[in-house]
CSV table of C-alpha atoms in Angstrom, one decimal:
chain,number,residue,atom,x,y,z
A,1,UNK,CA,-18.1,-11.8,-33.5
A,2,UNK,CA,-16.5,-14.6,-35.6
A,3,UNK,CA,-18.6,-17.7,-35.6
A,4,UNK,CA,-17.0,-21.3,-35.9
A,5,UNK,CA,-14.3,-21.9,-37.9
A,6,UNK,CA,-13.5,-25.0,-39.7
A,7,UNK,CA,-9.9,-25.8,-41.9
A,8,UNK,CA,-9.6,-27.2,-44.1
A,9,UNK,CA,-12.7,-27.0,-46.0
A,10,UNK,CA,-11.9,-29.7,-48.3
A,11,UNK,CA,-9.4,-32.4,-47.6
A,12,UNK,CA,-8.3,-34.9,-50.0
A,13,UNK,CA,-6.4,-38.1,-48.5
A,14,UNK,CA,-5.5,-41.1,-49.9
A,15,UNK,CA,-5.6,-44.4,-47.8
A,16,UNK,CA,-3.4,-44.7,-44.9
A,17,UNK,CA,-2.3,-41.4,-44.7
A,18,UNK,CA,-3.5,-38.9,-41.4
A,19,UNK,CA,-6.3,-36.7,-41.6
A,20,UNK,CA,-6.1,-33.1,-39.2
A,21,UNK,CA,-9.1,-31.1,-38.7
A,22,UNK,CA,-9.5,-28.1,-36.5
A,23,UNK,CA,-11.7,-26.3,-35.3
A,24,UNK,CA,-11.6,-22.4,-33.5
A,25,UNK,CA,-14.7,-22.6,-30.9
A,26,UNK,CA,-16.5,-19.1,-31.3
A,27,UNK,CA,-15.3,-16.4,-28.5
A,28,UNK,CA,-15.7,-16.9,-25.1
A,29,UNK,CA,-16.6,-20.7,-25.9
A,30,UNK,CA,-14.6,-23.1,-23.9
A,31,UNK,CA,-17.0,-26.4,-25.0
A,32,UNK,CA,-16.5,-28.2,-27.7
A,33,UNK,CA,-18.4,-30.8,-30.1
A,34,UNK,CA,-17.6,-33.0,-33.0
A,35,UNK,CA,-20.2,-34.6,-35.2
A,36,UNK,CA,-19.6,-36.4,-38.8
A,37,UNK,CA,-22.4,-36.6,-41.0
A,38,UNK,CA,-22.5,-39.5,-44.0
A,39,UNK,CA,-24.3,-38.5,-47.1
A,40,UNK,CA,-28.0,-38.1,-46.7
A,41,UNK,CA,-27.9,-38.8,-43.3
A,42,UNK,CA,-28.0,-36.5,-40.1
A,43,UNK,CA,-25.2,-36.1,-37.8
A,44,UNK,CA,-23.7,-38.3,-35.4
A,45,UNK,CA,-22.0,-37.0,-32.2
A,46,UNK,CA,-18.5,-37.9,-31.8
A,47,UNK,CA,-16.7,-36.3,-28.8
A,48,UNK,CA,-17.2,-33.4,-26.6
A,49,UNK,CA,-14.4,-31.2,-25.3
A,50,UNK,CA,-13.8,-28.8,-22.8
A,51,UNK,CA,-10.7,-26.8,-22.5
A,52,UNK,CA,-7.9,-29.5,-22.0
A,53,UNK,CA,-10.3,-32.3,-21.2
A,54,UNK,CA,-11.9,-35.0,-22.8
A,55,UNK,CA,-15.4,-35.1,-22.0
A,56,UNK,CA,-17.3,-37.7,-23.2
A,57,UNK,CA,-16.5,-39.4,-26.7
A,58,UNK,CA,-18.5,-42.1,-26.5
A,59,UNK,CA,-19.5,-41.2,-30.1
A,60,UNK,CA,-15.6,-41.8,-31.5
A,61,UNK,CA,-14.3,-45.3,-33.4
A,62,UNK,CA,-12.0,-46.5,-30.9
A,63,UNK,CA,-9.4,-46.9,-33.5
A,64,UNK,CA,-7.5,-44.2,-35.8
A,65,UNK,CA,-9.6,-41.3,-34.2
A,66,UNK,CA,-8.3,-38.9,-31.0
A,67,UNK,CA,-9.8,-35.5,-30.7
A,68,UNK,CA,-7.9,-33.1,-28.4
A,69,UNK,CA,-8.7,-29.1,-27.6
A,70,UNK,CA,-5.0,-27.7,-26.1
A,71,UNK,CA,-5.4,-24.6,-23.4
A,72,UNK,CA,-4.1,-22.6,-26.1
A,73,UNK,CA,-4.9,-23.3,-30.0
A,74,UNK,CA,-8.2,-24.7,-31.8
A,75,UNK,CA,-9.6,-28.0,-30.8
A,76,UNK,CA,-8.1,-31.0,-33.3
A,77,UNK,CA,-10.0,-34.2,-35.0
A,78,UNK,CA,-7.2,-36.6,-35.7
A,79,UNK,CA,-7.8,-39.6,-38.1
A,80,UNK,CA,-5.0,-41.7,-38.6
A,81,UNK,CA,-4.3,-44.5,-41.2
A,82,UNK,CA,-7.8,-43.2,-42.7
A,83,UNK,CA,-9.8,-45.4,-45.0
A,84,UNK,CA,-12.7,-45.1,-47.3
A,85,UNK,CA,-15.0,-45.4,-45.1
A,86,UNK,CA,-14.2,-42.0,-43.0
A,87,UNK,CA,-15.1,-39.9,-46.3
A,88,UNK,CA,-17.5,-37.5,-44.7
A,89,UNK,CA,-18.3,-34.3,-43.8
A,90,UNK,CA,-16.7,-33.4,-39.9
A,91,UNK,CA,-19.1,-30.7,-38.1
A,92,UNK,CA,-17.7,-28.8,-35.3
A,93,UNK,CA,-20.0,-26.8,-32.8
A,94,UNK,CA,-19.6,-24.8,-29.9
A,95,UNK,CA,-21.3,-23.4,-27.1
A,96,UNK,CA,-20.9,-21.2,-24.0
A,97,UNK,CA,-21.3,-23.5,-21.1
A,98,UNK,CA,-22.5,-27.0,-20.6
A,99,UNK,CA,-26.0,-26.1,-19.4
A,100,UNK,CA,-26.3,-24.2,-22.8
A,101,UNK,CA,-28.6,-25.6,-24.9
A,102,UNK,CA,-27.8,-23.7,-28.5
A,103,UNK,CA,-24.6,-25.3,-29.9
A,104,UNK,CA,-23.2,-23.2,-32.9
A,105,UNK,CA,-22.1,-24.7,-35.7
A,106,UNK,CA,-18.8,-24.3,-38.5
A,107,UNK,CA,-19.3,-24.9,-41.8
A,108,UNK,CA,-17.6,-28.4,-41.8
A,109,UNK,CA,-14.5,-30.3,-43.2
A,110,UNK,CA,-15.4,-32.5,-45.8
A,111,UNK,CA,-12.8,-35.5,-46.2
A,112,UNK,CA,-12.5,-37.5,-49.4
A,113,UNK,CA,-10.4,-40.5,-48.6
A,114,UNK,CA,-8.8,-41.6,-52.2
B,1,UNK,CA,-35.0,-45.3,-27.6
B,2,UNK,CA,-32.1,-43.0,-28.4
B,3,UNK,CA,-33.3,-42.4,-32.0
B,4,UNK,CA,-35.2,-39.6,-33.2
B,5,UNK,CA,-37.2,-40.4,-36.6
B,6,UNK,CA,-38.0,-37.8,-39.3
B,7,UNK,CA,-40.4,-37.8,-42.0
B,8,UNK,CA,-40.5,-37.1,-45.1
B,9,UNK,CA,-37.6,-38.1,-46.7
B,10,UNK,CA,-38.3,-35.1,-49.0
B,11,UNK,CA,-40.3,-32.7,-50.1
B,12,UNK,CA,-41.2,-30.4,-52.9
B,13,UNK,CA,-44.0,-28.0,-52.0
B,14,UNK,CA,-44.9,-24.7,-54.4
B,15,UNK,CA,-44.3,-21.4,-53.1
B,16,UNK,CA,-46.7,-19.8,-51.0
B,17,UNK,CA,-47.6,-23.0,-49.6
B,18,UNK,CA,-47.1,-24.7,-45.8
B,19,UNK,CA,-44.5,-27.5,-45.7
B,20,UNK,CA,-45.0,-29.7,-43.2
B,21,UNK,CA,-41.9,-31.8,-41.6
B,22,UNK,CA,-42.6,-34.8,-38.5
B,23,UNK,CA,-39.9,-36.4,-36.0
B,24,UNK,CA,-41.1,-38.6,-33.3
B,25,UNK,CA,-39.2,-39.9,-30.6
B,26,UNK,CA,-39.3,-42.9,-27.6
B,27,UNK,CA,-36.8,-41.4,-24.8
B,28,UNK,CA,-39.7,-39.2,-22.9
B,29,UNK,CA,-36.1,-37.8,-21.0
B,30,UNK,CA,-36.0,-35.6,-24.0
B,31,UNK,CA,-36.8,-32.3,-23.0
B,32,UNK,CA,-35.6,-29.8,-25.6
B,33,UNK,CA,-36.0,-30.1,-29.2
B,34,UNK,CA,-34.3,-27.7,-31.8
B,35,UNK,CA,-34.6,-27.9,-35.9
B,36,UNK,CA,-31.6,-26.8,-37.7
B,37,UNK,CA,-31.5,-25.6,-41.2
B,38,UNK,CA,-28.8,-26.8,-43.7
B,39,UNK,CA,-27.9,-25.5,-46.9
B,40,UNK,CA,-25.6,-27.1,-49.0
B,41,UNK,CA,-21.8,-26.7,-48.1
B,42,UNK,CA,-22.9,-25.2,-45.0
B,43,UNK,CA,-22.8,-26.3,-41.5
B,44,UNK,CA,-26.8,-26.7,-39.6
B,45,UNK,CA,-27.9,-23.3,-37.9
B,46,UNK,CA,-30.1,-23.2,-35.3
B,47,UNK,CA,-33.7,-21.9,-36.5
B,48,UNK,CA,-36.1,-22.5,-33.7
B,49,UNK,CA,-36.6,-24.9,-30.8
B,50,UNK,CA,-38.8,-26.0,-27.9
B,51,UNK,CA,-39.4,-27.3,-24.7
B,52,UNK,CA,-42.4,-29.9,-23.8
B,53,UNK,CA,-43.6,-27.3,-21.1
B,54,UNK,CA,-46.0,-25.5,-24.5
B,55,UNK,CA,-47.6,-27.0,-27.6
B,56,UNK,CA,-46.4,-24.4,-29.8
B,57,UNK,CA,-43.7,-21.9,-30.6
B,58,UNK,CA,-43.7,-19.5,-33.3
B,59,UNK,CA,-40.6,-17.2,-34.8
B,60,UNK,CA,-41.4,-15.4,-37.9
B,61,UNK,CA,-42.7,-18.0,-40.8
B,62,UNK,CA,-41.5,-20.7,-38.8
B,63,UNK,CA,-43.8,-22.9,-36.4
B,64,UNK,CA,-43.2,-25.6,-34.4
B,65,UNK,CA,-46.0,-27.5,-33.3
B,66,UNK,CA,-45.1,-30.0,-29.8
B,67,UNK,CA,-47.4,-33.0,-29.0
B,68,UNK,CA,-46.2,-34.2,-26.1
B,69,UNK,CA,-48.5,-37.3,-25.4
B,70,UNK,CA,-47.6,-38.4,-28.9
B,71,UNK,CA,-44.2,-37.8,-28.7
B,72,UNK,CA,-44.4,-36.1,-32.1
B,73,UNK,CA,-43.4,-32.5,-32.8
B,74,UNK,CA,-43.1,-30.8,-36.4
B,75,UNK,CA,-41.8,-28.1,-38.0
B,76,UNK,CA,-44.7,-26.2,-40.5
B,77,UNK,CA,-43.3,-23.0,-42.6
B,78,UNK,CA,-45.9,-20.3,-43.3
B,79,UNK,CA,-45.8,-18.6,-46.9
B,80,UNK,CA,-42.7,-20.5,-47.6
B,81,UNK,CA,-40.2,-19.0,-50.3
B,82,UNK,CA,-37.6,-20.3,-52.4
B,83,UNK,CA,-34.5,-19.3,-50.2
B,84,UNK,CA,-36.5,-21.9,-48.0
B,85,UNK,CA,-35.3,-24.8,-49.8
B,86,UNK,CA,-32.4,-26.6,-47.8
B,87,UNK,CA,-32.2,-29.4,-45.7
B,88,UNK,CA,-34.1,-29.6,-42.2
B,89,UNK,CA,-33.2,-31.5,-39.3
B,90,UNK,CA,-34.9,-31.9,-36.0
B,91,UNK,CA,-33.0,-33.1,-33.0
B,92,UNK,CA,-33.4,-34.1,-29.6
B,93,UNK,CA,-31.5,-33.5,-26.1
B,94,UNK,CA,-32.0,-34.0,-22.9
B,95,UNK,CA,-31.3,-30.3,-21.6
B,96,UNK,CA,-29.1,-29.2,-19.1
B,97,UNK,CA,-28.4,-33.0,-18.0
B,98,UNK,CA,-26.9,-34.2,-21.7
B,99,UNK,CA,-25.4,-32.4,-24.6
B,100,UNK,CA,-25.4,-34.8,-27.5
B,101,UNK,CA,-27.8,-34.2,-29.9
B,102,UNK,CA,-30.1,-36.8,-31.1
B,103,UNK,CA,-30.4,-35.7,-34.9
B,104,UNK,CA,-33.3,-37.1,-37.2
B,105,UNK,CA,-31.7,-38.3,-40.5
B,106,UNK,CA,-33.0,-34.7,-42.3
B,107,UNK,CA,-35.3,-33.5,-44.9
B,108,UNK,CA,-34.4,-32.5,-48.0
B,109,UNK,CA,-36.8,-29.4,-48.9
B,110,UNK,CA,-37.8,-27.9,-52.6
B,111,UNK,CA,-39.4,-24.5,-52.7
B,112,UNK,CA,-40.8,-24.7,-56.4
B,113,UNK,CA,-41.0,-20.7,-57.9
């Protein structure tokens, strides 16, 4: 059983430009979780996702940043017009059901912004 | 009241002996509490939690020891090895009713050989 995957691993952009990240929930996950994590710090929750729906992402800039997890396909962090200040390492996690507690985590993008 | 705090910062401990990592929290709502290990390039992975309902859970070499009145719980590692050193978070939730985690700001652990 595949656990979370993240792509890119590593993702150079330079200012202004879009940043994509995706992630493929493990199987028979249909929740989904986004976190970035600055150096030396812990995570911060961004946006959760079910199938199609936007949960809660109360944790997300208001600005430059959607998330999105189509009915078919991985779920997508979108960072538009990035800046310096979005270098940081993008931590997706999954679980089975709302109610479940253990969230599963990928390996992480980590953006440079140039 | 949202935060969870995490002490030390880090940590070098010889091998053999008992690290010992601290979070405390406010939000007394929390009622499950996981550590994740991180090693680096890696994403966190789950390696024990607990619930307020007992004062201690143990898997393996890894304790964790819940003090509910204090609102303090730790994380202790028994005959702790080199392959131990990585970065350790605690977190927070509030169970079933919330699914953000509340992460403590991690603790960055040395195994000396």
């Amino acid at each position: 059983n595949a656990g979370v995957m993240q792509n890119p691993r590593h993702l150079v952009r330079r200012r202004g430009q879009e940043a994509r990240l995706r992630c493929s929930p493990m199987k028979g996950h249909s929740h989904v979780y986004w976190y970035r994590q600055l150096p030396e710090e812990g995570l911060k929750f961004m946006v959760y996702l079910q199938k199609e729906n936007i949960i809660d992402e109360s944790g997300m800039p208001k600005e430059r940043f959607s998330a999105e997890f189509p009915k078919e396909g991985p779920s997508i962090l979108r960072i538009q017009q990035v800046v310096r200040g979005d270098s940081a390492a993008y931590f997706c996690a999954s679980s089975p059901t709302a109610g479940e507690d253990t969230q599963y985590f990928g390996p992480g993008t980590r953006l440079t912004v140039l | 009241q949202q935060q969870v705090k995490q002490s030390p910062q880090s940590l070098i401990v010889q091998k053999g002996g008992i690290p010992i990592i601290n979070c405390a929290y406010e939000n007394t709502a929390f009622d499950y509490f996981p550590w994740y290990q991180q090693f680096p390039g890696k994403g966190p992975a789950l390696l024990i939690a607990i619930r307020p309902d007992v004062s201690e859970k143990k898997e393996g070499r890894f304790t964790i020891s819940f003090n509910k009145s204090a609102k303090q719980f730790s994380l202790h590692i028994m005959d702790s090895q080199p392959g131990d050193s990585a970065t350790y978070f605690c977190a927070a939730n509030l169970g079933d009713s919330n699914y953000q985690l509340i992460w403590g700001a991690g603790t960055k652990l040395i195994i000396k050989p």
